[in-house]
Coordinates of C-alpha atoms in Angstrom, one line a residue:
M1 CA 14.5 25.2 47.6
A2 CA 13.2 26.6 44.4
R3 CA 13.6 24.8 41.0
R4 CA 15.4 26.7 38.3
G5 CA 14.8 26.0 34.5
I6 CA 17.8 24.7 32.6
T7 CA 19.3 26.7 29.7
V8 CA 19.3 25.7 26.2
E9 CA 23.0 25.1 26.2
E10 CA 22.5 22.6 29.2
V11 CA 19.7 20.8 27.3
V12 CA 22.1 20.3 24.2
N13 CA 24.9 19.2 26.3
M14 CA 22.7 16.8 28.2
M15 CA 21.5 15.2 24.9
F16 CA 24.8 14.9 23.3
D17 CA 27.2 14.2 26.2
D18 CA 28.1 10.6 26.6
E19 CA 28.9 11.1 30.3
V20 CA 25.3 11.6 31.4
P21 CA 24.3 8.7 33.8
I22 CA 22.0 6.1 32.1
L23 CA 18.4 6.2 33.2
D24 CA 16.3 3.0 33.6
F25 CA 13.2 3.1 31.4
S26 CA 12.5 -0.6 31.3
S27 CA 9.5 -0.6 33.5
E28 CA 6.1 -0.7 32.0
S29 CA 5.0 2.6 33.4
E30 CA 7.8 4.3 31.6
S31 CA 7.1 3.0 28.2
D32 CA 5.0 4.8 25.6
S33 CA 3.0 1.7 24.8
D34 CA 1.3 -0.9 26.9
D35 CA 2.8 -3.7 24.8
D36 CA 6.1 -5.2 25.5
L37 CA 8.1 -6.6 22.6
I38 CA 9.9 -10.0 22.8
P39 CA 12.7 -10.3 20.2
Q40 CA 11.9 -12.9 17.6
L41 CA 14.1 -15.7 16.6
V42 CA 14.4 -14.9 12.9
E43 CA 16.6 -16.6 10.3
E44 CA 18.1 -13.3 9.0
V45 CA 20.9 -11.6 11.0
L46 CA 19.8 -8.3 12.5
V47 CA 22.1 -5.3 12.5
P48 CA 22.6 -4.4 16.1
I49 CA 20.7 -1.4 17.3
P50 CA 22.6 1.1 19.5
Q51 CA 21.2 0.5 23.0
D52 CA 22.7 3.7 24.4
E53 CA 21.0 6.0 26.8
V54 CA 17.6 7.5 26.1
P55 CA 17.7 11.1 27.0
P56 CA 15.7 11.9 30.1
V57 CA 12.4 13.8 29.3
N58 CA 11.3 14.6 32.9
E59 CA 14.0 17.2 33.2
L60 CA 13.4 19.1 30.0
G61 CA 13.2 22.8 30.8
W62 CA 10.3 23.8 28.5
Q63 CA 10.3 27.6 27.7
F64 CA 8.0 29.7 25.4
A65 CA 9.5 29.7 22.0
N66 CA 10.5 32.9 20.2
S67 CA 12.4 33.8 17.0
D68 CA 15.7 32.8 18.6
H69 CA 14.7 29.1 18.6
R70 CA 17.1 27.2 16.4
P71 CA 16.1 23.7 15.0
C72 CA 18.6 21.1 14.1
D73 CA 20.3 21.5 10.8
F74 CA 22.0 18.3 10.1
V75 CA 24.1 18.0 6.9
F76 CA 22.8 15.5 4.4
E77 CA 25.0 14.3 1.5
A78 CA 22.5 13.7 -1.3
S79 CA 25.1 12.6 -3.9
G80 CA 24.8 9.0 -3.0
S81 CA 21.0 8.8 -3.1
G82 CA 18.8 7.3 -5.8
V83 CA 19.0 4.1 -7.8
Q84 CA 22.2 2.2 -7.1
P85 CA 22.7 -0.3 -9.9
E86 CA 24.1 1.0 -13.1
L87 CA 21.3 1.0 -15.6
P88 CA 21.1 2.3 -19.2
S89 CA 18.6 5.1 -20.0
T90 CA 16.9 2.6 -22.3
V91 CA 16.1 0.2 -19.4
T92 CA 12.7 -1.6 -19.8
E93 CA 9.9 -2.3 -17.4
Y94 CA 10.9 -5.9 -17.5
D95 CA 14.6 -5.2 -16.3
C96 CA 13.4 -3.0 -13.4
F97 CA 11.0 -5.7 -12.3
K98 CA 13.8 -8.4 -12.4
L99 CA 15.8 -6.3 -10.0
F100 CA 13.4 -7.5 -7.3
I101 CA 11.7 -10.6 -8.6
S102 CA 14.8 -12.5 -9.8
D103 CA 15.2 -15.8 -11.5
E104 CA 16.7 -17.1 -8.2
L105 CA 13.7 -16.1 -6.1
V106 CA 11.3 -17.6 -8.7
G107 CA 13.4 -20.7 -8.8
H108 CA 13.0 -21.1 -5.1
V109 CA 9.1 -20.6 -5.3
V110 CA 9.0 -23.2 -8.2
E111 CA 11.0 -25.8 -6.2
E112 CA 8.9 -25.4 -3.0
T113 CA 5.7 -25.4 -5.2
N114 CA 6.7 -28.6 -6.9
T115 CA 7.6 -30.2 -3.5
F116 CA 4.2 -29.2 -1.9
A117 CA 2.2 -30.4 -5.0
E118 CA 3.9 -33.9 -4.5
E119 CA 2.7 -33.8 -0.9
L120 CA -0.9 -32.9 -2.0
K121 CA -0.9 -35.8 -4.6
Q122 CA -0.1 -38.3 -1.7
R123 CA -3.4 -37.3 0.1
S124 CA -6.5 -39.3 -0.3
E125 CA -8.6 -36.3 -1.5
A126 CA -6.0 -35.3 -4.1
G127 CA -8.5 -35.0 -6.9
K128 CA -7.2 -33.1 -9.9
M129 CA -3.8 -32.8 -8.3
E130 CA -3.2 -36.4 -9.5
R131 CA -2.7 -34.9 -13.0
W132 CA 0.0 -32.4 -11.6
V133 CA 3.0 -31.8 -13.7
G134 CA 6.0 -29.9 -12.2
T135 CA 6.0 -26.1 -13.1
T136 CA 9.0 -24.2 -14.2
V137 CA 10.5 -20.8 -13.9
A138 CA 9.1 -19.7 -17.3
E139 CA 5.7 -21.0 -16.5
F140 CA 5.6 -19.2 -13.1
F141 CA 6.6 -15.8 -14.8
T142 CA 3.6 -16.4 -17.1
F143 CA 1.6 -17.1 -14.0
I144 CA 2.6 -13.8 -12.5
A145 CA 1.7 -12.0 -15.8
T146 CA -1.7 -13.6 -15.7
V147 CA -2.4 -12.5 -12.2
L148 CA -1.3 -9.1 -13.2
I149 CA -3.8 -9.0 -16.1
M150 CA -6.5 -10.2 -13.7
A151 CA -5.9 -7.0 -11.5
V152 CA -7.1 -5.0 -14.5
V153 CA -9.7 -7.2 -15.8
R154 CA -11.8 -7.7 -12.7
K155 CA -14.2 -10.6 -12.3
K156 CA -16.0 -12.2 -9.3
S157 CA -14.2 -15.4 -9.3
L158 CA -11.1 -17.0 -11.0
K159 CA -13.3 -19.4 -13.0
E160 CA -15.1 -16.6 -14.8
Y161 CA -11.9 -15.8 -16.7
W162 CA -12.4 -19.1 -18.7
T163 CA -16.2 -18.7 -19.0
T164 CA -17.7 -19.6 -22.4
N165 CA -20.5 -17.1 -21.9
C166 CA -20.1 -14.9 -25.0
M167 CA -21.4 -11.8 -23.2
Y168 CA -18.4 -11.5 -20.8
Q169 CA -15.8 -14.1 -22.0
T170 CA -12.2 -13.2 -22.3
P171 CA -10.4 -15.5 -24.8
F172 CA -7.0 -14.2 -24.1
F173 CA -6.7 -16.1 -20.8
K174 CA -7.2 -19.4 -22.6
T175 CA -4.1 -18.7 -24.8
L176 CA -2.0 -18.5 -21.4
F177 CA -3.4 -21.3 -19.3
S178 CA -6.2 -23.8 -19.1
Q179 CA -8.4 -23.2 -16.1
D180 CA -7.4 -26.4 -14.4
R181 CA -3.7 -25.7 -14.7
F182 CA -4.0 -22.2 -13.4
L183 CA -6.0 -23.4 -10.4
L184 CA -3.6 -26.2 -9.7
I185 CA -0.6 -23.8 -9.6
M186 CA -2.6 -21.5 -7.4
R187 CA -3.5 -24.3 -5.0
A188 CA 0.1 -25.7 -4.8
L189 CA 1.7 -22.3 -4.5
H190 CA 4.2 -22.6 -1.6
F191 CA 7.2 -20.8 -0.4
I192 CA 9.1 -23.0 2.2
N193 CA 9.4 -26.7 3.1
N194 CA 6.9 -27.5 5.9
T195 CA 9.3 -30.1 7.4
T196 CA 12.2 -27.7 7.9
M197 CA 10.6 -24.3 8.6
N198 CA 10.8 -22.6 12.0
R199 CA 7.4 -23.2 13.6
L200 CA 8.1 -20.5 16.2
D201 CA 8.1 -17.8 13.5
P202 CA 4.5 -16.7 12.8
L203 CA 5.7 -15.6 9.3
A204 CA 7.5 -18.8 8.4
K205 CA 5.2 -19.6 5.5
I206 CA 6.3 -16.4 3.7
R207 CA 9.7 -15.7 5.4
P208 CA 12.0 -16.4 2.5
I209 CA 10.0 -14.1 0.1
L210 CA 9.8 -11.4 2.7
S211 CA 13.4 -11.4 3.6
S212 CA 14.5 -11.5 0.0
L213 CA 12.4 -8.6 -1.1
T214 CA 13.0 -6.3 1.8
L215 CA 16.8 -6.8 1.3
K216 CA 16.4 -6.0 -2.4
F217 CA 14.3 -2.8 -1.6
R218 CA 17.3 -1.6 0.5
E219 CA 20.0 -2.5 -2.0
V220 CA 18.4 -1.2 -5.1
F221 CA 17.7 2.3 -3.9
V222 CA 19.2 4.8 -1.4
P223 CA 16.7 7.3 0.0
F224 CA 16.9 11.1 -0.2
K225 CA 16.8 13.3 2.9
N226 CA 13.1 13.1 3.9
L227 CA 11.6 9.8 5.1
C228 CA 8.2 8.9 6.6
I229 CA 6.9 5.9 8.4
D230 CA 3.1 5.0 8.5
E231 CA 0.9 2.0 8.8
S232 CA -0.8 0.1 6.0
L233 CA -3.5 -2.5 6.3
L234 CA -3.9 -5.5 3.9
L235 CA -7.5 -6.7 4.0
W236 CA -7.8 -10.1 5.6
K237 CA -11.0 -11.2 7.5
G238 CA -10.1 -14.9 7.9
R239 CA -8.7 -16.5 11.0
L240 CA -5.3 -15.3 11.8
A241 CA -3.5 -14.8 15.2
F242 CA -2.0 -11.4 14.2
R243 CA -5.0 -10.0 12.4
Q244 CA -5.5 -6.4 13.4
Y245 CA -8.6 -4.2 13.8
I246 CA -8.1 -0.5 12.8
P247 CA -11.4 1.3 12.6
S248 CA -9.8 4.4 11.0
K249 CA -8.7 2.3 7.9
R250 CA -10.8 1.5 4.9
H251 CA -10.7 -2.2 5.4
R252 CA -10.7 -2.2 9.2
F253 CA -9.7 -5.8 9.5
G254 CA -6.4 -7.1 8.2
I255 CA -2.6 -7.6 8.3
K256 CA -0.8 -4.5 9.5
F257 CA 2.3 -3.3 7.9
F258 CA 4.8 -0.8 9.1
I259 CA 6.2 0.9 5.9
L260 CA 9.2 3.2 5.5
C261 CA 8.8 5.5 2.4
D262 CA 11.2 7.9 0.7
V263 CA 9.2 11.2 0.6
L264 CA 10.6 12.6 -2.7
T265 CA 9.9 9.5 -4.9
G266 CA 7.4 7.4 -2.9
Y267 CA 9.8 4.4 -3.0
V268 CA 9.0 1.7 -0.4
Q269 CA 12.3 1.4 1.5
D270 CA 11.3 -1.1 4.0
L271 CA 8.4 -2.9 5.5
V272 CA 7.7 -4.8 8.6
I273 CA 4.5 -7.1 9.3
Y274 CA 3.1 -6.6 12.8
T275 CA 2.7 -10.0 14.5
G276 CA 2.2 -8.8 18.1
S277 CA 4.9 -9.6 20.7
T278 CA 6.9 -11.6 18.0
T279 CA 7.3 -8.7 15.6
D280 CA 10.6 -8.6 13.8
I281 CA 12.2 -5.7 15.9
V282 CA 14.6 -5.3 18.7
N283 CA 13.1 -3.7 21.7
I284 CA 14.8 -0.4 22.6
D285 CA 14.5 0.3 26.4
G286 CA 12.6 3.5 27.2
L287 CA 11.2 3.9 23.6
G288 CA 8.2 1.5 23.8
V289 CA 6.7 -0.5 20.9
S290 CA 6.2 2.6 18.5
G291 CA 9.7 4.1 19.2
S292 CA 11.3 0.7 18.7
V293 CA 9.6 0.2 15.3
V294 CA 10.9 3.5 14.1
V295 CA 14.5 2.9 15.3
N296 CA 14.6 -0.6 13.9
M297 CA 13.4 0.6 10.4
L298 CA 15.8 3.6 10.5
K299 CA 18.9 1.7 11.6
P300 CA 20.7 1.7 8.2
Y301 CA 20.0 5.5 7.9
L302 CA 21.0 6.8 11.3
E303 CA 24.0 9.2 11.6
K304 CA 23.3 10.5 8.0
G305 CA 21.3 13.6 8.5
H306 CA 17.9 12.4 7.4
A307 CA 14.6 13.9 8.4
L308 CA 11.7 11.5 9.5
F309 CA 8.0 12.4 9.5
T310 CA 5.5 10.3 11.5
D311 CA 2.1 10.4 13.0
N312 CA 1.0 10.6 16.5
W313 CA 1.4 6.8 17.2
Y314 CA 5.1 7.2 16.9
S315 CA 6.1 10.6 18.0
S316 CA 7.2 11.3 21.5
P317 CA 9.9 13.6 23.0
T318 CA 11.9 10.5 24.0
L319 CA 12.0 9.2 20.5
F320 CA 12.8 12.6 19.0
L321 CA 15.7 13.3 21.4
Y322 CA 17.1 9.8 20.7
L323 CA 17.0 10.4 16.9
M324 CA 18.5 13.8 17.4
K325 CA 21.3 12.2 19.2
H326 CA 22.0 10.0 16.2
R327 CA 22.0 13.0 13.8
T328 CA 18.4 12.5 12.5
G329 CA 15.8 15.2 12.6
A330 CA 12.0 14.3 13.1
C331 CA 8.6 16.0 12.8
G332 CA 5.2 14.7 13.5
T333 CA 1.8 15.1 15.1
V334 CA 2.0 13.9 18.8
R335 CA -0.6 12.9 21.5
A336 CA -0.9 15.7 24.1
K337 CA -0.3 13.3 27.0
R338 CA 2.8 11.7 25.7
K339 CA 5.4 11.5 28.5
G340 CA 7.6 14.6 28.4
M341 CA 5.2 16.9 26.6
P342 CA 4.7 20.4 28.0
E343 CA 1.5 21.8 29.5
F344 CA -0.5 24.1 27.1
R345 CA -3.4 26.3 27.7
K346 CA -6.7 24.2 27.9
K347 CA -9.0 26.3 25.7
M348 CA -7.9 28.1 22.6
K349 CA -9.8 30.0 19.9
K350 CA -9.5 29.2 16.2
D351 CA -6.0 29.9 14.7
E352 CA -4.5 30.5 18.1
V353 CA -1.1 28.9 18.6
E354 CA 1.2 28.2 21.5
M355 CA 4.8 27.2 21.0
K356 CA 7.3 25.9 23.6
C357 CA 10.8 24.7 23.1
A358 CA 13.6 22.8 25.0
G359 CA 16.7 23.3 22.9
P360 CA 16.2 22.3 19.3
L361 CA 13.0 20.4 20.4
L362 CA 9.7 22.3 19.5
A363 CA 6.3 21.5 20.7
V364 CA 3.4 23.3 19.2
K365 CA -0.3 23.5 20.0
W366 CA -2.4 25.0 17.2
H367 CA -6.3 25.2 17.2
D368 CA -7.7 24.7 13.7
K369 CA -11.0 22.9 13.6
R370 CA -9.8 21.1 16.6
D371 CA -6.5 21.1 18.8
V372 CA -3.5 19.9 16.8
H373 CA -0.3 19.0 18.6
V374 CA 3.1 18.8 16.8
L375 CA 6.5 17.9 17.8
S376 CA 9.6 18.8 15.7
T377 CA 13.3 19.1 15.9
I378 CA 13.7 20.5 12.3
S379 CA 11.1 23.3 12.2
S380 CA 11.3 27.0 13.2
A381 CA 9.0 28.5 15.8
S382 CA 7.3 30.7 13.2
M383 CA 4.0 31.2 11.3
A384 CA 4.1 30.8 7.5
D385 CA 1.8 31.4 4.5
S386 CA -0.2 28.3 3.7
G387 CA -1.0 29.4 0.2
K388 CA -4.7 29.5 0.8
V389 CA -7.0 32.5 1.2
D390 CA -9.8 32.8 3.9
F391 CA -13.1 33.0 2.0
N392 CA -14.7 35.3 4.5
T393 CA -11.9 37.8 5.1
G394 CA -9.8 37.5 1.9
E395 CA -6.6 37.3 4.0
H396 CA -3.9 34.7 3.5
K397 CA -4.2 31.8 5.9
M398 CA -1.2 31.4 8.3
K399 CA -0.1 28.1 9.9
P400 CA 2.9 27.1 12.0
S401 CA 5.9 26.1 9.9
C402 CA 6.0 22.6 11.5
V403 CA 2.4 22.0 10.4
L404 CA 3.3 23.0 6.8
D405 CA 6.3 20.7 6.9
Y406 CA 4.2 17.9 8.2
N407 CA 1.5 18.3 5.6
K408 CA 4.0 18.5 2.7
N409 CA 6.1 15.4 3.5
M410 CA 3.7 13.0 5.4
G411 CA 1.5 11.1 3.1
A412 CA 3.8 8.9 0.9
V413 CA 2.5 5.6 2.4
D414 CA -1.1 6.7 1.8
R415 CA -0.3 7.5 -1.8
F416 CA 1.3 4.1 -2.3
D417 CA -1.9 2.5 -0.9
M418 CA -4.1 4.6 -3.1
R419 CA -2.2 3.8 -6.2
N420 CA -2.2 0.1 -5.5
S421 CA -5.8 0.0 -4.7
F422 CA -6.5 0.6 -8.6
V423 CA -4.4 -2.2 -9.9
E424 CA -3.5 -4.5 -6.9
C425 CA -3.1 -8.2 -8.0
T426 CA -4.0 -9.5 -4.4
R427 CA -7.2 -11.7 -4.6
K428 CA -9.3 -13.4 -2.0
T429 CA -7.5 -16.7 -1.0
M430 CA -7.8 -19.4 1.6
K431 CA -4.3 -18.9 2.8
W432 CA -3.0 -15.7 4.2
Y433 CA 0.5 -16.2 3.1
K434 CA -0.5 -16.3 -0.6
K435 CA -2.2 -12.9 -0.2
I436 CA 0.8 -11.5 1.4
F437 CA 2.9 -12.9 -1.5
F438 CA 0.8 -11.1 -4.1
H439 CA 0.9 -7.9 -2.0
L440 CA 4.7 -8.1 -2.0
V441 CA 4.6 -8.5 -5.7
D442 CA 2.5 -5.3 -5.9
C443 CA 5.3 -3.5 -3.7
A444 CA 8.0 -4.8 -6.0
I445 CA 6.0 -3.5 -9.1
H446 CA 5.6 -0.2 -7.3
N447 CA 9.3 0.1 -6.6
A448 CA 10.2 -1.1 -10.2
Y449 CA 8.0 1.8 -11.5
I450 CA 9.8 4.3 -9.3
V451 CA 13.1 2.9 -10.6
H452 CA 12.1 3.1 -14.2
Q453 CA 11.0 6.7 -13.8
Q454 CA 14.1 7.7 -12.0
V455 CA 16.5 6.2 -14.7
T456 CA 14.7 6.9 -18.0
G457 CA 13.0 10.2 -16.9
Q458 CA 9.7 9.0 -18.4
V459 CA 6.5 9.7 -16.6
I460 CA 3.9 7.1 -17.5
R461 CA 0.7 5.9 -15.8
P462 CA 1.2 3.0 -13.4
Q463 CA -1.4 0.9 -15.2
A464 CA 0.6 1.5 -18.5
F465 CA 3.7 0.4 -16.7
R466 CA 2.0 -2.8 -15.7
E467 CA 0.6 -3.4 -19.2
N468 CA 4.1 -2.9 -20.7
L469 CA 5.4 -5.2 -18.0
V470 CA 2.9 -8.0 -18.7
Q471 CA 3.7 -7.9 -22.4
Q472 CA 7.4 -8.2 -21.9
L473 CA 7.1 -11.0 -19.3
L474 CA 5.0 -13.0 -21.9
E475 CA 7.5 -12.3 -24.7
H476 CA 10.4 -13.6 -22.6
H477 CA 8.8 -16.6 -20.8
H478 CA 5.4 -17.6 -22.5
T479 CA 5.2 -20.6 -24.9
P480 CA 2.1 -20.5 -27.0
R481 CA -0.5 -23.2 -26.0
N482 CA -2.0 -25.6 -28.5
A483 CA -5.5 -24.9 -29.5
P484 CA -7.9 -26.3 -26.8
T485 CA -10.0 -29.3 -27.9
G486 CA -13.3 -30.3 -26.5
G487 CA -14.4 -28.6 -23.3
R488 CA -17.7 -27.0 -22.5
P489 CA -19.7 -25.7 -25.5
S490 CA -20.2 -22.0 -25.8
L491 CA -23.4 -20.5 -24.7
D492 CA -26.0 -18.9 -26.9
T493 CA -25.1 -15.5 -28.2
P494 CA -28.0 -13.0 -27.5
L495 CA -27.6 -11.7 -31.1
R496 CA -28.4 -15.1 -32.8
L497 CA -32.1 -14.0 -33.3
K498 CA -31.1 -10.5 -34.4
A499 CA -29.0 -8.7 -37.1
R500 CA -28.0 -10.5 -40.4
H501 CA -26.5 -13.9 -40.7
F502 CA -25.3 -15.7 -43.7
P503 CA -23.8 -19.3 -44.0
S504 CA -20.0 -19.8 -44.5
E505 CA -17.8 -22.7 -45.1
V506 CA -15.9 -24.1 -42.1
P507 CA -12.3 -23.0 -42.2
Q508 CA -9.9 -25.8 -43.3
T509 CA -7.6 -27.4 -40.7
A510 CA -4.2 -28.7 -41.5
A511 CA -5.2 -32.2 -40.4
Q512 CA -8.5 -32.5 -42.3
G513 CA -7.9 -30.1 -45.3
N514 CA -10.9 -30.1 -47.7
S515 CA -12.8 -32.5 -45.6
T516 CA -12.9 -30.3 -42.6
R517 CA -16.2 -30.7 -40.8
R518 CA -17.9 -29.7 -37.4
H519 CA -20.8 -31.1 -35.6
C520 CA -24.2 -29.2 -36.3
R521 CA -25.3 -27.3 -33.0
V522 CA -29.1 -27.8 -33.7
C523 CA -28.8 -31.5 -34.6
L524 CA -26.8 -32.2 -31.5
H525 CA -29.0 -30.2 -29.0
S526 CA -32.4 -30.0 -30.7
S527 CA -35.5 -30.3 -28.5
R528 CA -38.0 -30.6 -31.5
R529 CA -36.6 -33.8 -33.0
P530 CA -34.4 -36.8 -32.1
R531 CA -30.8 -35.6 -31.5
Q532 CA -28.0 -36.9 -33.7
R533 CA -24.4 -36.2 -34.3
K534 CA -24.2 -34.8 -37.7
L535 CA -21.3 -33.3 -39.5
T536 CA -21.5 -30.2 -41.6
R537 CA -19.2 -28.0 -43.6
F538 CA -21.2 -24.8 -43.0
F539 CA -21.3 -22.4 -40.0
C540 CA -22.4 -18.9 -39.0
A541 CA -19.3 -16.8 -38.6
P542 CA -20.7 -14.1 -36.2
C543 CA -22.1 -16.8 -34.0
D544 CA -19.2 -19.2 -34.5
T545 CA -21.6 -22.0 -34.6
A546 CA -21.6 -25.0 -37.0
L547 CA -25.0 -25.5 -38.6
C548 CA -26.5 -27.5 -41.5
A549 CA -27.5 -25.4 -44.4
V550 CA -31.1 -26.7 -44.4
P551 CA -33.1 -26.5 -42.1
C552 CA -30.9 -25.9 -39.1
F553 CA -29.4 -22.6 -40.1
E554 CA -33.0 -21.1 -40.4
E555 CA -34.1 -22.7 -37.2
F556 CA -31.2 -21.5 -35.1
H557 CA -31.6 -17.9 -36.2
T558 CA -35.5 -17.7 -35.9
L559 CA -36.5 -20.0 -33.0
K560 CA -35.8 -19.1 -29.3
N561 CA -36.0 -22.9 -28.4
Y562 CA -34.7 -24.9 -31.4

C-alpha cells in the first residue's frame, strides 16, 4: 500500500490537537543528546514545566516550499515589556545597581564572610587572619568598588596595586584599603555556611547569590518579543568537576553558562550554570538536554508570542514544534542529521538554495561558502536582499529570509561577552565560586547599564557607567582612612639624578607643628659612611624624600650609589 503525504491542514491539526496519542520519546535513541539529565535537588522551587506530548517528527510530510508557505504569526503584546520598577528619569547608576546588588544581599555576604573568617582564625596556620576584624555592609560596598577600579587599572597581581615603586604605583588604592585588609577580605569571602549547605548541590558554595540575582534579573525587566539563547564560557583552568572544554571558544576551558538575552536591548534575562547531569533543569521527555535547557529557560515566557533564536546545538524539529504548540516562534541554524530533518540534495553550487516545509515549519539548505541549514517557524520561504553588493558582478546579494532573520537577531550573548571582556572584574582566584561571584557582579552591572539607558534615554560608554558607579559607591559607603604610617619605604625615583631639584621645608603636621621633622634618607641608608637616624626639616618635593641640606641633598641627586 503506497504512502500518501499529509496535508498542511493535517500537520497543523496534529500539532495543536490535544487528542493526539502521546508518543514515548524517553529512550536514549530518541533523544537529541547522548546525555540524560537527572533533576537536581535545589533549594528554590521550580515552576512546573508542561510535560505534555512532544509532537511526532517521523510523520511530518515535508514538501517543497513555495510562496504559499505561511509562517507562524503569533500576537505579542509589547506594552508590558521593559523596566518594571517605577524609576524617575533622573535615576543614577548607583540606583540601578542597587536593584540587583541590594543591601540585603550584601548583608548576607557580610554575615557569611565574618562567620568563615572566624573559622579561619581557629586554624593553626591562621597567620594574618589573627588580626581579622568583622567587615560591614559599607566596607563591602567599598570592596566591590575597589574591585571595579581594578578592572580598569590592570596589573599582574593584587599586591602591585599597593606597590611603592614610583614608576607604576597607584596611590588611590591606599586611600580605600590597606593591602593586608583587602587581601584578608578576599581570602575570607564566603557566601554560605559550610555546616548547613546542601552537599549534593555542586553549586552550593554560590547558590544564594546565583538564586537571588537570577530572580532579580527576571523581576526587574520583562523582555520584548525576540529572545536568543547561547552559551558563554567563563575561563577556569583549575580542578573542577563541571569544567568544560569548548575548542571553538576563546578561553577553551572554563565554566559553561546558558544565557537567555533580550535581543532588542541585550539584557541578560536568565542564566544557568552547566554542571553535567545535575544541571538546574527539569528533563522534558523527547527533547533531550538541549531542548530541555531551552524550555526551562523559556518557561516564564511561553504562551506569550515570543520569537526565539538559537544555534545548531539547540535547534531541532521536535523542539520547534513543541514551542509552536505553546505560541512561541523559533528560528536557528540546525544540524543536518537532526531527527525529523528532511533530505536535501547532497551537492549544491554557491548561492543555490532548497526549501522544504511541513505546515509552518520551514527547513532550508543554502550553500554559501559551505552548506548552511536553517530551521524556522517564523520566516517566509523567500529570498531577500542582504544589503550587500557582489564585488565581481555588481549585483545585489540575495539570501534566504530565515538567514537574514537569524543574522539580525542572533548575537546578543556574544556582544555581552565582548563588552564584559574590556572591563570585567573577574580575577584569577584559588576558589571557583569567588570567580563566579565576580562574574555575576559583572552581569548585574551590565543589566544595570541597560536599565539606566532605558529609563534615562542616555547612551554612555559602559566604562563611563562603571566609573560613575564606582564614584557613587564610594560617596555613599566609603569612610576616609587615616594616613598610613610606617610601612615599606618608597623606591628610588628614576628622575632623582636628572632635572632640577631644590630643597624645601617639610610640611608641618598638626601634631608636631613648627617642630615637624623627617628622617634623612641618605643618613638612614648610606653605603659610604656609618648609618644613623638623623632628623631633618628639609626635603625634595619632586622626589618626596627627606634630606639633610648639606651634604645629603647633593649626594642624593648626583651619586648613583649614595
